[in-house]
Tab-separated table of C-alpha atoms in Angstrom:
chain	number	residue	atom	x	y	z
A	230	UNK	CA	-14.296	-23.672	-1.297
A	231	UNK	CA	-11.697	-23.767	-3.752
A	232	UNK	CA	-11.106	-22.642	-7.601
A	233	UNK	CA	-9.139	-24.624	-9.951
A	234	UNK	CA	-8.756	-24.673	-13.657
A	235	UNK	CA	-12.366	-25.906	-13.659
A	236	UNK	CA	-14.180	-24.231	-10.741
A	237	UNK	CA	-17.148	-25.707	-8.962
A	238	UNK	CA	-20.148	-23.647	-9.599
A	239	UNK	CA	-20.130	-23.019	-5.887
A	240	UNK	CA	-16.712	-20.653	-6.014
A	241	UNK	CA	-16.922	-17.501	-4.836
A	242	UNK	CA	-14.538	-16.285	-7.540
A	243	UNK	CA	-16.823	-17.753	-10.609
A	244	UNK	CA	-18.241	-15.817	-12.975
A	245	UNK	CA	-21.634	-17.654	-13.236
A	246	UNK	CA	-24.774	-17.664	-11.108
A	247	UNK	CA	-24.333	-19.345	-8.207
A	248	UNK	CA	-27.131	-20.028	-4.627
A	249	UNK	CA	-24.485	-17.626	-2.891
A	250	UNK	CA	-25.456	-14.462	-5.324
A	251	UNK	CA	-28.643	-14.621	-3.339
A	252	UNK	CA	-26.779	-14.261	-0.112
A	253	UNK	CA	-26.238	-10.500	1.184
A	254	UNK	CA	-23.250	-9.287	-0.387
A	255	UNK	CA	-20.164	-7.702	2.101
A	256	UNK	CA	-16.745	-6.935	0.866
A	257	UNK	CA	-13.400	-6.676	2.636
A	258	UNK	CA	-12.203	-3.033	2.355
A	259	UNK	CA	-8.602	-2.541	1.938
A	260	UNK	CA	-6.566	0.852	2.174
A	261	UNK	CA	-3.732	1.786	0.634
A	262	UNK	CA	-1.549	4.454	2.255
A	263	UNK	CA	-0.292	6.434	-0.784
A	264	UNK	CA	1.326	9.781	-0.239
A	265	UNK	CA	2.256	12.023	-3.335
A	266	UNK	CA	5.609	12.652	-2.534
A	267	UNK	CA	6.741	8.815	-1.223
A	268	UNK	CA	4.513	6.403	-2.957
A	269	UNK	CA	5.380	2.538	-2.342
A	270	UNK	CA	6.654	0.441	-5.112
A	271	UNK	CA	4.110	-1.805	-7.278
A	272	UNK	CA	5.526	-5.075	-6.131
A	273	UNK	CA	5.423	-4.101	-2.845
A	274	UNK	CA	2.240	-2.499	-2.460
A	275	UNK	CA	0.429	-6.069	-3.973
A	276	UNK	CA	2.793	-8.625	-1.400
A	277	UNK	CA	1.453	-6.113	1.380
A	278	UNK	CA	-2.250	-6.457	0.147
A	279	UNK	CA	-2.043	-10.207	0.093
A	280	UNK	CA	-0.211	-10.607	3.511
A	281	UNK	CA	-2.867	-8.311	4.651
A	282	UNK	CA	-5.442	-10.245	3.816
A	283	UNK	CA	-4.172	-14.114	5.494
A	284	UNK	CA	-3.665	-11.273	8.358
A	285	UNK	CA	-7.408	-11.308	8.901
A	286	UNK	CA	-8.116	-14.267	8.229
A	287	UNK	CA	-5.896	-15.963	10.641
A	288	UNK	CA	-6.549	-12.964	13.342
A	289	UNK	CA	-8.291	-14.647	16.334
A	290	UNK	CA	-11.240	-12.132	15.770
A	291	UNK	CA	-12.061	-13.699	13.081
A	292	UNK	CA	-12.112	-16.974	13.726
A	293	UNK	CA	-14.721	-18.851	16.288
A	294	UNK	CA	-16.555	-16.814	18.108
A	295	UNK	CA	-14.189	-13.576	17.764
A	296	UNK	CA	-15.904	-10.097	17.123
A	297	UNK	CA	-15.507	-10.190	13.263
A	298	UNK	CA	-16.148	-14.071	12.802
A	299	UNK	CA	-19.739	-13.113	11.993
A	300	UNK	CA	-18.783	-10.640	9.818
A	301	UNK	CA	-16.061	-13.064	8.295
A	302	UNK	CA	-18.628	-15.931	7.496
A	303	UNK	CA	-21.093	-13.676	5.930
A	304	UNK	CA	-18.437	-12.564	3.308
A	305	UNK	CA	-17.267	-15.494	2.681
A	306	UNK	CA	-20.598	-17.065	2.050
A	307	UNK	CA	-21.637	-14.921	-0.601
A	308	UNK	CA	-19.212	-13.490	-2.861
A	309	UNK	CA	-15.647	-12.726	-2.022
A	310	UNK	CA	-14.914	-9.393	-3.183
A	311	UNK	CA	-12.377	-6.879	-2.303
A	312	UNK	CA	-11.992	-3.224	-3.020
A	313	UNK	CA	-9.100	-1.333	-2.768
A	314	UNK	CA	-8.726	2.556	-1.923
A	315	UNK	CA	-6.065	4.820	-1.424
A	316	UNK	CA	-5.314	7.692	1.448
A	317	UNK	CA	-3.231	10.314	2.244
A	318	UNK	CA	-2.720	12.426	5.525
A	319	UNK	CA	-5.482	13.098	7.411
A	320	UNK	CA	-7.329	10.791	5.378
A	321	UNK	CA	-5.029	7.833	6.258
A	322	UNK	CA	-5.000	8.889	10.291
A	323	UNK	CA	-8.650	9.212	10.257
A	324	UNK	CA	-8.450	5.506	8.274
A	325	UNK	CA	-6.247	3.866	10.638
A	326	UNK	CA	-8.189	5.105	13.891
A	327	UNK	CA	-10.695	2.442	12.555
A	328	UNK	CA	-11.419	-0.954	13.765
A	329	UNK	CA	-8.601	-3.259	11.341
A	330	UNK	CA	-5.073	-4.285	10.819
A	331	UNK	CA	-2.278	-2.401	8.858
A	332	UNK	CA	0.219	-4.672	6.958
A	333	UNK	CA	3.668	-3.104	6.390
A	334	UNK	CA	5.127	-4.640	3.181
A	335	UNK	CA	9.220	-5.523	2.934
A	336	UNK	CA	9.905	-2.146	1.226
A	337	UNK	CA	7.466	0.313	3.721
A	338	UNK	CA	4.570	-0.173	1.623
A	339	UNK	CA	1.201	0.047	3.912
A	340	UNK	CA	-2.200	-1.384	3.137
A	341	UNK	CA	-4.534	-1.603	6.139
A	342	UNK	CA	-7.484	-4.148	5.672
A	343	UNK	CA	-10.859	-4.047	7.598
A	344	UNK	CA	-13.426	-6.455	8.867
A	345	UNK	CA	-16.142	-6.798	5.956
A	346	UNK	CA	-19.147	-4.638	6.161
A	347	UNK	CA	-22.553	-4.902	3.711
A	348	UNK	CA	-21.643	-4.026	-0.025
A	349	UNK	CA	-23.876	-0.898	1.046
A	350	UNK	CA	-22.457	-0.471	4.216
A	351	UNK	CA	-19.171	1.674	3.987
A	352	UNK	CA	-18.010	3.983	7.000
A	353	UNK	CA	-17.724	7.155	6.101
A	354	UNK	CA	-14.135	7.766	6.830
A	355	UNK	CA	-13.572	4.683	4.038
A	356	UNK	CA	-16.451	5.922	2.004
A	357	UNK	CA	-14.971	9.304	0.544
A	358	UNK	CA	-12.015	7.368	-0.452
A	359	UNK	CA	-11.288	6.795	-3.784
A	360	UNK	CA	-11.390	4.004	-5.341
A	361	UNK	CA	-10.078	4.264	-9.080
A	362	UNK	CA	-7.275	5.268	-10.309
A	363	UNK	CA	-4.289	4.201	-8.506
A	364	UNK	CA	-1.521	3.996	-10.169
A	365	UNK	CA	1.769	2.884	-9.232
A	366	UNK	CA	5.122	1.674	-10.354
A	367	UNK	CA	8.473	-0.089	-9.814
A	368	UNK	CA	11.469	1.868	-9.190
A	369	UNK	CA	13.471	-0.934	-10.811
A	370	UNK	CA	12.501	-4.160	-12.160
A	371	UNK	CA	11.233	-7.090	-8.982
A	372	UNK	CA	13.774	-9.765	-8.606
A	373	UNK	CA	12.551	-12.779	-9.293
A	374	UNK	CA	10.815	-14.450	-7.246
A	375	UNK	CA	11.770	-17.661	-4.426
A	376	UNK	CA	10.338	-20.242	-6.155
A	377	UNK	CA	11.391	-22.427	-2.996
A	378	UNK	CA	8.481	-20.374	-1.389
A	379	UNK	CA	4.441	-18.851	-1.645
A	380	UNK	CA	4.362	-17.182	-5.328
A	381	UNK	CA	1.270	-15.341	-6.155
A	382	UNK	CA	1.797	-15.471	-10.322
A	383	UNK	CA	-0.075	-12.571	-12.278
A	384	UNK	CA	-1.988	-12.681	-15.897
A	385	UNK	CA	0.741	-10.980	-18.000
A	386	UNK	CA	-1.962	-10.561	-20.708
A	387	UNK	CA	-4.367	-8.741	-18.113
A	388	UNK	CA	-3.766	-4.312	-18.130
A	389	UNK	CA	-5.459	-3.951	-14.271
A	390	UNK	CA	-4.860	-0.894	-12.097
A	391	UNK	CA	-2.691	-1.308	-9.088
A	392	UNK	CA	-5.840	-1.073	-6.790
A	393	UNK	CA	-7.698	-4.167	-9.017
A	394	UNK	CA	-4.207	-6.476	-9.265
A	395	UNK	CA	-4.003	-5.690	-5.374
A	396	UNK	CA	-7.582	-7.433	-4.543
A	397	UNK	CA	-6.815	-10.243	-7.043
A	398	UNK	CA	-3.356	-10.832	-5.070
A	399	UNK	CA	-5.879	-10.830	-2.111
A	400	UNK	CA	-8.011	-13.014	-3.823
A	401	UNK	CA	-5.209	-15.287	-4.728
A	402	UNK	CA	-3.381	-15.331	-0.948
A	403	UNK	CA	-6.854	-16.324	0.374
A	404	UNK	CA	-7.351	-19.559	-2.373
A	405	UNK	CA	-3.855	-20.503	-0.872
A	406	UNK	CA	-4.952	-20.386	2.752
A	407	UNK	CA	-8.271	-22.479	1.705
A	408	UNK	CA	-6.717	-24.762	0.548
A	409	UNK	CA	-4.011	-25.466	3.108
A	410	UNK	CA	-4.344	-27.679	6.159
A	411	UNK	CA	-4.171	-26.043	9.853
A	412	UNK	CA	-0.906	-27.366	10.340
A	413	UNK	CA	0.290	-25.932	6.632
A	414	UNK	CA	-1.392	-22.283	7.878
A	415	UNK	CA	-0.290	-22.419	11.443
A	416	UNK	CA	3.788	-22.986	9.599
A	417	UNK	CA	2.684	-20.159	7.203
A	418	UNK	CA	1.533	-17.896	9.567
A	419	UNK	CA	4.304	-18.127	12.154
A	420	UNK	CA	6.935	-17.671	9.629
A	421	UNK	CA	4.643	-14.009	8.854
A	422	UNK	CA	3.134	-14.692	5.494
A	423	UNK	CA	6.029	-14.672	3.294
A	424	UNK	CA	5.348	-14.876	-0.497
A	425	UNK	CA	6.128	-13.300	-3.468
A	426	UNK	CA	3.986	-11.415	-6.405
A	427	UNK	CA	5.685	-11.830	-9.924
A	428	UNK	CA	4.726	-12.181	-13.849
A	429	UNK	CA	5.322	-15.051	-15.872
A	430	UNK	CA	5.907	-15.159	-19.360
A	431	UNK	CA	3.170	-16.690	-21.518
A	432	UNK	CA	3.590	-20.160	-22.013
A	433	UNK	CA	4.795	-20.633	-18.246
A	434	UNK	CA	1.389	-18.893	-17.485
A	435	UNK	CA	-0.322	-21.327	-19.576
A	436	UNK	CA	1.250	-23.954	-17.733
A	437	UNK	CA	0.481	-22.347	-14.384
A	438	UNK	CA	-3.257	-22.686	-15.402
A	439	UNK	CA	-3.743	-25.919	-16.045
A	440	UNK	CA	-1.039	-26.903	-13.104
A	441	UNK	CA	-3.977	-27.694	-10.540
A	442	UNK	CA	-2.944	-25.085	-8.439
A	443	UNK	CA	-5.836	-22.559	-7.368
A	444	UNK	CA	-7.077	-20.365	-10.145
A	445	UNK	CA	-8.716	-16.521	-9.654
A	446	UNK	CA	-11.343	-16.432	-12.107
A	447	UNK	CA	-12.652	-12.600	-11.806
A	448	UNK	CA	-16.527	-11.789	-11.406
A	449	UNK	CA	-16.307	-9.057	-14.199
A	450	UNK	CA	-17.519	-6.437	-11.673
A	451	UNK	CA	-14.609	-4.113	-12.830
A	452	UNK	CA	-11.570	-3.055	-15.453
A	453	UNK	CA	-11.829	-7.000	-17.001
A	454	UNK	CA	-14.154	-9.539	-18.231
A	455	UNK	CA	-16.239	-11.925	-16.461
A	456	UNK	CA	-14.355	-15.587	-16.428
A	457	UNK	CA	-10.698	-13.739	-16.746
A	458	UNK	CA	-7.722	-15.847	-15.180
A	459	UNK	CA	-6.305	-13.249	-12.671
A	460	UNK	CA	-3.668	-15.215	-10.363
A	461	UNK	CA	-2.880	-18.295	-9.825
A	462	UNK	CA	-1.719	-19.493	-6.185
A	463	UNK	CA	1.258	-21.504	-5.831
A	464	UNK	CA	2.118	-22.822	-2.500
A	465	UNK	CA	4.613	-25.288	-1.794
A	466	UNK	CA	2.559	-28.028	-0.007
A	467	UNK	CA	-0.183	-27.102	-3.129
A	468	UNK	CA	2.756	-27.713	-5.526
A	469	UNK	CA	3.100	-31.193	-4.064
A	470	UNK	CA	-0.508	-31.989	-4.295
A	471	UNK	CA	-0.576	-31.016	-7.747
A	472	UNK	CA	2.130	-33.164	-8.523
A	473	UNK	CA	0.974	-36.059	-7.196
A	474	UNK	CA	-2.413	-35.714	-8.994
């Protein structure tokens, strides 16, 4: 399952109908601890998403016959979607007491992701969160990123909330891991997900599309247009393949 430039009609990020929109639909809840008087950084807040999301993935839970592998394989064969929401205080302890994993980003940032559940099928400790309106900034301006390493690069003609460019980093961290061999993910994982998040200028971005590295085309369920270019993936063994293409 991949998505490049030109996705197959079969990717679960493409905008157009596909045999898998006839699949019950799940999503991946994702919760972002976000206190008024200490919120985390931007920047940090979408690596922590991201690294919370190969967390899952790779968790041995997921994977074979591990309590959320059925769970895991129904999301994934319909459409991959991700939604973001925030908590505070109680809300957050009553959050984390749930089945899931939280993901501490580099600068304290926390984002705790769940085992998918039925588009319909929300908990109600997750379902009172909300979902819109996160905002959130950088204290100073990111450094740029290692391009020796993971770089998740973001739209810089797209305006998305913090919640919506924090599933699309998701989105983009889990088109990396796709496309990877076990031996690439087993490296990637042991080393504890590093990557970067960072925004190119335009005609790098242009470049990035048409690399051959994994594109995010959104659905159009929220904030942007169906078909919009979101993220696009760059790992270093993916940089290699595209090279040699």
């Amino acid at each position: 399952m991949t998505s490049h430039d030109a996705p197959a009609p079969e990717s679960p990020f493409h905008d157009g109908p596909a045999d898998r929109d006839q699949a019950r639909q799940f999503v991946l809840p994702l919760v972002l601890h976000l206190e008024k008087t200490d919120p985390p950084a931007r920047t940090d807040a979408l690596r922590a998403a991201a690294r919370a999301v190969l967390t899952l993935l790779s968790d041995e839970r997921s994977l074979e016959d591990g309590e959320w592998a059925a769970a895991v394989r129904d999301w994934q064969d319909a459409r991959i979607r991700k939604v973001v929401r925030r908590a505070r205080g109680a809300e957050w302890r009553k959050a984390a007491a749930l089945d899931g994993i939280t993901v501490t980003g580099e600068d304290g940032a926390e984002v705790r992701v769940f085992p998918p559940i039925p588009l319909d099928g929300w908990p109600k400790e997750l379902a009172k969160l909300q979902v819109s309106g996160t905002e959130l900034e950088d204290p100073e301006p990111p450094a740029a990123p290692d391009l020796s390493g993971p770089v998740l690069w973001l739209n810089p003609d797209l305006d998305m909330s913090a919640g919506k460019t924090m599933a699309q980093a998701g989105h983009g961290a889990q088109l990396a891991w796709w496309e990877l061999s076990d031996t690439e993910r087993k490296a990637w994982r042991e080393a504890g997900f590093p990557l970067a998040v960072a925004t190119p200028g335009a005609e790098r971005w242009r470049e990035l599309t048409v690399s051959g590295l994994p594109v995010v085309r959104d659905a159009g369920f929220t904030e942007i247009a169906p078909g919009s270019c979101t993220v696009v993936a760059d790992h270093p063994a993916l940089r290699r393949r595209a090279r040699n293409t």
